[in-house]
Every structure is written in structure tokens, then in C-alpha cells.
Short mmCIF file of C-alpha atoms in Angstrom, two decimals:
data_model
loop_
_atom_site.label_atom_id
_atom_site.label_comp_id
_atom_site.label_asym_id
_atom_site.label_seq_id
_atom_site.Cartn_x
_atom_site.Cartn_y
_atom_site.Cartn_z
CA ALA A 69 169.24 -48.19 265.66
CA GLN A 70 171.84 -48.50 262.95
CA SER A 71 172.13 -45.46 260.72
CA VAL A 72 174.39 -43.65 258.30
CA THR A 73 174.44 -39.87 258.06
CA GLN A 74 175.84 -37.83 255.22
CA PRO A 75 175.35 -34.30 256.55
CA ASP A 76 175.85 -32.50 253.24
CA ILE A 77 173.16 -32.87 250.59
CA HIS A 78 175.16 -30.81 248.09
CA ILE A 79 178.78 -29.72 247.97
CA THR A 80 180.25 -27.35 245.39
CA VAL A 81 184.00 -27.42 244.78
CA SER A 82 186.19 -25.70 242.22
CA GLU A 83 188.03 -27.92 239.77
CA GLY A 84 191.49 -28.64 241.15
CA ALA A 85 190.50 -27.99 244.75
CA SER A 86 190.54 -30.61 247.48
CA LEU A 87 187.43 -32.48 248.55
CA GLU A 88 186.16 -34.04 251.74
CA LEU A 89 182.75 -35.72 251.95
CA ARG A 90 181.54 -36.60 255.41
CA CYS A 91 180.01 -39.83 256.60
CA ASN A 92 179.03 -40.71 260.16
CA TYR A 93 177.54 -43.97 261.25
CA SER A 94 175.84 -45.49 264.23
CA TYR A 95 176.61 -49.18 264.57
CA GLY A 96 177.12 -51.50 267.52
CA ALA A 97 179.99 -53.62 266.23
CA THR A 98 182.97 -52.97 264.00
CA PRO A 99 181.38 -52.13 260.70
CA TYR A 100 182.30 -52.78 257.13
CA LEU A 101 182.35 -49.39 255.40
CA PHE A 102 181.92 -48.45 251.78
CA TRP A 103 181.84 -45.45 249.49
CA TYR A 104 180.02 -45.69 246.19
CA VAL A 105 179.69 -43.16 243.38
CA GLN A 106 176.75 -42.75 241.01
CA SER A 107 176.97 -40.75 237.81
CA PRO A 108 173.69 -39.45 236.34
CA GLY A 109 171.56 -42.24 234.90
CA GLN A 110 173.97 -44.91 236.05
CA GLY A 111 174.24 -47.55 238.73
CA LEU A 112 176.50 -47.34 241.75
CA GLN A 113 180.22 -48.00 241.44
CA LEU A 114 182.31 -49.07 244.42
CA LEU A 115 185.03 -46.51 245.14
CA LEU A 116 186.61 -48.10 248.19
CA LYS A 117 185.93 -50.22 251.23
CA TYR A 118 187.18 -50.75 254.75
CA PHE A 119 186.93 -54.14 256.42
CA SER A 120 189.88 -54.14 258.84
CA GLY A 121 193.54 -53.17 259.14
CA ASP A 122 194.97 -49.86 258.02
CA THR A 123 192.38 -47.18 258.71
CA LEU A 124 193.39 -45.15 255.66
CA VAL A 125 192.17 -46.89 252.55
CA GLN A 126 192.89 -46.07 248.95
CA GLY A 127 190.30 -46.43 246.25
CA ILE A 128 189.84 -45.93 242.57
CA LYS A 129 189.94 -42.58 240.75
CA GLY A 130 192.36 -41.09 243.30
CA PHE A 131 189.96 -41.25 246.27
CA GLU A 132 190.85 -42.23 249.80
CA ALA A 133 188.92 -42.54 253.04
CA GLU A 134 189.88 -42.71 256.69
CA PHE A 135 188.08 -44.77 259.31
CA LYS A 136 188.03 -43.02 262.69
CA ARG A 137 186.44 -45.28 265.26
CA SER A 138 186.44 -42.63 267.99
CA GLN A 139 184.41 -40.30 265.76
CA SER A 140 182.31 -43.00 264.08
CA SER A 141 183.31 -41.47 260.79
CA PHE A 142 184.50 -42.61 257.39
CA ASN A 143 185.14 -39.45 255.39
CA LEU A 144 186.01 -39.55 251.71
CA ARG A 145 188.81 -37.33 250.38
CA LYS A 146 190.46 -36.40 247.14
CA PRO A 147 193.37 -33.94 246.90
CA SER A 148 192.36 -32.42 243.55
CA VAL A 149 188.95 -32.90 241.93
CA HIS A 150 188.30 -33.12 238.22
CA TRP A 151 185.13 -32.11 236.40
CA SER A 152 184.45 -35.82 235.80
CA ASP A 153 184.08 -36.30 239.57
CA ALA A 154 180.72 -34.53 239.48
CA ALA A 155 178.31 -37.22 240.68
CA GLU A 156 176.44 -38.39 243.75
CA TYR A 157 178.39 -40.16 246.47
CA PHE A 158 176.94 -42.68 248.89
CA CYS A 159 178.35 -43.99 252.12
CA ALA A 160 177.18 -47.42 253.33
CA VAL A 161 177.73 -49.64 256.34
CA GLY A 162 177.54 -53.40 256.39
CA ALA A 163 177.59 -56.02 259.10
CA GLY A 164 179.76 -58.47 257.22
CA ASP A 165 179.56 -62.19 256.81
CA SER A 166 176.14 -63.08 258.08
CA ASN A 167 174.16 -60.08 256.99
CA TYR A 168 173.60 -59.11 253.40
CA GLN A 169 172.02 -55.77 254.10
CA LEU A 170 173.84 -52.49 253.74
CA ILE A 171 172.67 -49.39 255.54
CA TRP A 172 172.85 -46.45 253.18
CA GLY A 173 173.35 -42.75 253.61
CA ALA A 174 171.13 -40.36 251.68
CA GLY A 175 173.97 -39.31 249.40
CA THR A 176 175.95 -36.14 248.73
CA LYS A 177 175.77 -34.52 245.33
CA LEU A 178 179.12 -33.11 244.24
CA ILE A 179 179.06 -30.12 241.91
CA ILE A 180 182.28 -28.99 240.25
CA LYS A 181 182.81 -25.34 239.38
CA PRO A 182 185.02 -24.71 236.35
CA GLU B 259 179.48 -59.14 228.95
CA THR B 260 181.01 -58.34 232.28
CA GLY B 261 179.68 -57.21 235.62
CA VAL B 262 175.97 -56.78 236.22
CA THR B 263 173.60 -56.04 233.35
CA GLN B 264 169.99 -54.91 233.47
CA THR B 265 167.30 -54.76 230.82
CA PRO B 266 165.47 -52.75 229.81
CA ARG B 267 167.28 -49.53 230.70
CA HIS B 268 164.08 -47.51 230.42
CA LEU B 269 160.46 -48.62 230.78
CA VAL B 270 157.20 -46.71 230.60
CA MET B 271 154.11 -48.62 231.62
CA GLY B 272 150.51 -47.97 232.42
CA MET B 273 149.00 -48.92 235.74
CA THR B 274 147.22 -51.93 234.25
CA ASN B 275 150.25 -53.35 232.42
CA LYS B 276 152.40 -56.30 233.36
CA LYS B 277 156.13 -56.09 232.69
CA SER B 278 159.33 -57.67 233.93
CA LEU B 279 162.78 -56.32 234.71
CA LYS B 280 165.76 -58.58 234.13
CA CYS B 281 169.14 -58.66 235.81
CA GLU B 282 172.12 -60.86 234.99
CA GLN B 283 175.45 -61.03 236.78
CA HIS B 284 178.64 -62.38 235.25
CA LEU B 285 180.74 -62.25 238.43
CA GLY B 286 180.15 -65.73 239.82
CA HIS B 287 178.32 -64.30 242.82
CA ASN B 288 175.71 -66.15 244.84
CA ALA B 289 173.65 -63.30 246.26
CA MET B 290 171.48 -60.91 244.26
CA TYR B 291 169.50 -57.85 245.27
CA TRP B 292 166.76 -55.53 244.06
CA TYR B 293 166.84 -51.91 245.20
CA LYS B 294 164.50 -49.00 244.56
CA GLN B 295 166.02 -45.54 244.23
CA SER B 296 163.64 -42.59 244.36
CA ALA B 297 164.57 -38.94 244.20
CA LYS B 298 165.59 -37.45 247.55
CA LYS B 299 165.32 -40.79 249.39
CA PRO B 300 167.95 -43.24 250.58
CA LEU B 301 168.38 -46.42 248.63
CA GLU B 302 165.64 -48.90 249.58
CA LEU B 303 166.43 -52.61 249.66
CA MET B 304 163.51 -54.60 248.28
CA PHE B 305 164.60 -58.23 248.00
CA VAL B 306 167.66 -60.39 248.63
CA TYR B 307 168.33 -63.82 247.16
CA ASN B 308 171.14 -66.08 248.32
CA PHE B 309 171.74 -69.23 246.30
CA LYS B 310 168.34 -68.71 244.64
CA GLU B 311 166.52 -68.58 247.98
CA GLN B 312 164.83 -65.38 249.07
CA THR B 313 166.34 -64.25 252.35
CA GLU B 314 164.91 -60.75 252.65
CA ASN B 315 161.64 -59.12 251.68
CA ASN B 316 161.50 -55.64 253.12
CA SER B 317 157.73 -55.22 253.27
CA VAL B 318 157.46 -54.76 249.53
CA PRO B 319 153.93 -54.58 248.08
CA SER B 320 152.75 -57.71 246.31
CA ARG B 321 152.53 -55.86 243.00
CA PHE B 322 156.31 -56.46 242.90
CA SER B 323 157.13 -60.14 242.48
CA PRO B 324 160.75 -61.31 242.33
CA GLU B 325 162.04 -64.46 240.70
CA CYS B 326 165.52 -65.97 240.89
CA PRO B 327 165.81 -69.07 238.67
CA ASN B 328 169.56 -69.42 239.27
CA SER B 329 172.40 -67.52 240.92
CA SER B 330 173.11 -65.51 237.78
CA HIS B 331 169.63 -64.25 236.92
CA LEU B 332 167.10 -62.17 238.79
CA PHE B 333 163.75 -60.88 237.62
CA LEU B 334 161.30 -58.38 239.01
CA HIS B 335 157.77 -58.90 237.75
CA LEU B 336 155.58 -55.83 237.85
CA HIS B 337 151.78 -55.62 237.74
CA THR B 338 149.16 -52.99 238.53
CA LEU B 339 151.78 -50.48 239.61
CA GLN B 340 151.08 -47.02 240.96
CA PRO B 341 152.60 -43.72 239.82
CA GLU B 342 154.61 -43.57 243.07
CA ASP B 343 156.41 -46.71 241.94
CA SER B 344 158.20 -44.64 239.31
CA ALA B 345 161.88 -44.83 240.23
CA LEU B 346 165.26 -46.24 239.26
CA TYR B 347 165.38 -49.96 240.01
CA LEU B 348 168.85 -51.24 240.67
CA CYS B 349 170.08 -54.80 240.72
CA ALA B 350 173.22 -55.80 242.63
CA SER B 351 175.17 -58.95 243.39
CA SER B 352 177.74 -60.08 245.93
CA ARG B 353 179.68 -63.15 246.96
CA GLU B 354 178.01 -65.11 249.71
CA GLY B 355 178.87 -63.81 253.13
CA GLN B 356 180.28 -60.48 251.98
CA SER B 357 178.64 -57.10 252.05
CA GLU B 358 180.50 -55.72 249.05
CA GLN B 359 177.90 -55.32 246.33
CA TYR B 360 178.27 -54.67 242.62
CA PHE B 361 175.51 -52.81 240.84
CA GLY B 362 173.97 -52.81 237.42
CA PRO B 363 173.13 -49.59 235.57
CA GLY B 364 169.48 -49.70 236.62
CA THR B 365 166.09 -49.59 234.91
CA ARG B 366 164.38 -46.20 234.89
CA LEU B 367 160.69 -47.02 235.37
CA THR B 368 157.91 -44.54 234.73
CA VAL B 369 154.34 -45.51 235.62
CA THR B 370 151.68 -43.44 233.86
#
């Protein structure tokens, strides 16, 4: 069955430190991969996406993610976090053209220590 | 207005009330979605509309009734809800044939 796993429910990082949020997926074909961010009381905002091509993708707010097919992973990274990055982050997998459904991870809540 | 808007942002209703949630997208997309987001649970897809036609209904109870009069507007009609229906209801849209979805800010629903 298709699934997305975000192993960390919470992550605490000091402001200015680097960040890596993990995402693993189980999917039969080449997936479309997404990271979204949700600030408290808000909807989800698309950070970045991978459809094909270069496996290292750049997103908004200084985030990047790397698709590793051999590890079925799409981890999100940022070299130096800011207090405004405190939010919940969701990884999602999509089938592409003929399927409108995304499979969602449970989310990772990022806490920033001053 | 740009993006995806949702009204109201907050709603408190009793179990015998009838209310509606509204979503509007200004992105020229053809597909629209309703999601339910509850605490400590993954995002749950409820309904999908593509070119005003419902293409997905993920076993949602009949007390939730969607309506899509055109590609820009989506409604969720609510009646005789239960307290466990309290959640954040998110609307999203996408271009036809693409998985990339854009979300509204959500309606925080509390059923008393």
C-alpha cells in the first residue's frame, strides 16, 4: 500500500542551526513529491516539489530537499533556521497526471529554541 | 483577492444546526478539494471535484454535503454534525492533471 512516513513527530532546533526533516515513502512508480508548511491557524503552503530531473530541488524560504530513489526518501533541509520557521511540516506523495489524490505524512512539528 | 479563500474562518455550531462553508479560488484551476484536519491525524481527503464533477468521495458521512457550482467555487454544507466533526476544514485547488495543490487558510469548526 502507498504510504508516507515522517518519523519525527517533533523536532527542536536552536535558532541558526541546520535542519533536516525526514520523509520516507512507499510507492510503486516514480512519485511526485511535495513539502508543505503550516503555521498555526493557517492553511498549508507549498515549500517545494519534485516531479523529475535534478534530484536536489530548491524551494521558498531557503529550503531544499533531495530525492533519493534508492532510499525512498525526500528529506527537507535548511542550513540555518529562523524563529519564523517554527511550524508544522508535511510531506506528500502524488501519482501525477491521472490521480488527484495526495498521500500525506502525519507531519513534523518544528520548535525553535532561542 | 488572490489564491484560495475560505469563509468563515471560524464557526461554532450546535448539533442540530445547518451551516455552509465556502471556498473560492482565484487561480484558474479546474480541480477543487475538501480536506479535514484533526489533531494528531494525517490530513483526510473528503471530496474532489474536477470541472465541477465529483470524482472522489472518500466514504464521508452524508451529514457533509459538497456542492461545486463552477470551477471557482466550492461549498460544504453541514447538518446534524457530531462533536467529533470538530476540526480544521481545508479547501484546496489544482490545475487539472497535476497533483500540486494550493490551500486556503481553513475554517476552524467547533461542534457543541
